[in-house]
XYZ file of C-alpha atoms in Angstrom:
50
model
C 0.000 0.000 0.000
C 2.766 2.298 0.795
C 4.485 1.650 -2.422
C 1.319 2.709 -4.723
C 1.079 5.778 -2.512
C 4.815 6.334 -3.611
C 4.533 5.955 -7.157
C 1.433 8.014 -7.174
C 3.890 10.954 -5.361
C 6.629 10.444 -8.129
C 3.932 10.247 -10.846
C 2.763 13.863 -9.675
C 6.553 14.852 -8.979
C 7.551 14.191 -12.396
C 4.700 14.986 -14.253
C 3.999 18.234 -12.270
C 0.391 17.172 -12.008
C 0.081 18.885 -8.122
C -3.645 19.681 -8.972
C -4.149 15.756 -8.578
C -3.589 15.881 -4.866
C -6.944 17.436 -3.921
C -8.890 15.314 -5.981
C -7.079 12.266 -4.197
C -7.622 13.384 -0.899
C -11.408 14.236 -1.361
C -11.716 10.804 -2.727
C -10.216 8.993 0.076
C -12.262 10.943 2.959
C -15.036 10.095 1.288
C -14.296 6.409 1.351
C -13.335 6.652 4.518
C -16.548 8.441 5.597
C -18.271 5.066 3.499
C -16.713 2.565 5.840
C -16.659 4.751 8.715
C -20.424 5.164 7.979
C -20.712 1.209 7.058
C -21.615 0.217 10.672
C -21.529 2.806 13.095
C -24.337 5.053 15.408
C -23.483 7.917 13.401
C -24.774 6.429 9.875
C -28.208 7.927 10.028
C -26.758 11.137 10.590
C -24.493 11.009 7.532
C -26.982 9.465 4.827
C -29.112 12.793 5.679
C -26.132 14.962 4.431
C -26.501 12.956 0.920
């Protein structure tokens, strides 16, 4: 896991593609917020937000 998160660094690094990072970390806290969400008391208070 902590090599793909490397490449993905070098990949923006090289390519000076910086405006990728955002995207990435919106897209992980929202998975995050999924299986956070998945099975917890604070579910029905989420799925109202969406």
């Amino acid at each position: 896991m902590f090599e793909l998160f490397s490449d993905l660094y070098a990949f923006m690094k090289v390519r000076k593609k910086y405006w990728l990072l955002p995207i990435i970390l919106v897209l992980v806290l929202f998975g995050a917020l999924l299986v956070f969400a998945q099975g917890s008391a604070v579910a029905p208070f989420i799925y109202t937000l969406f």
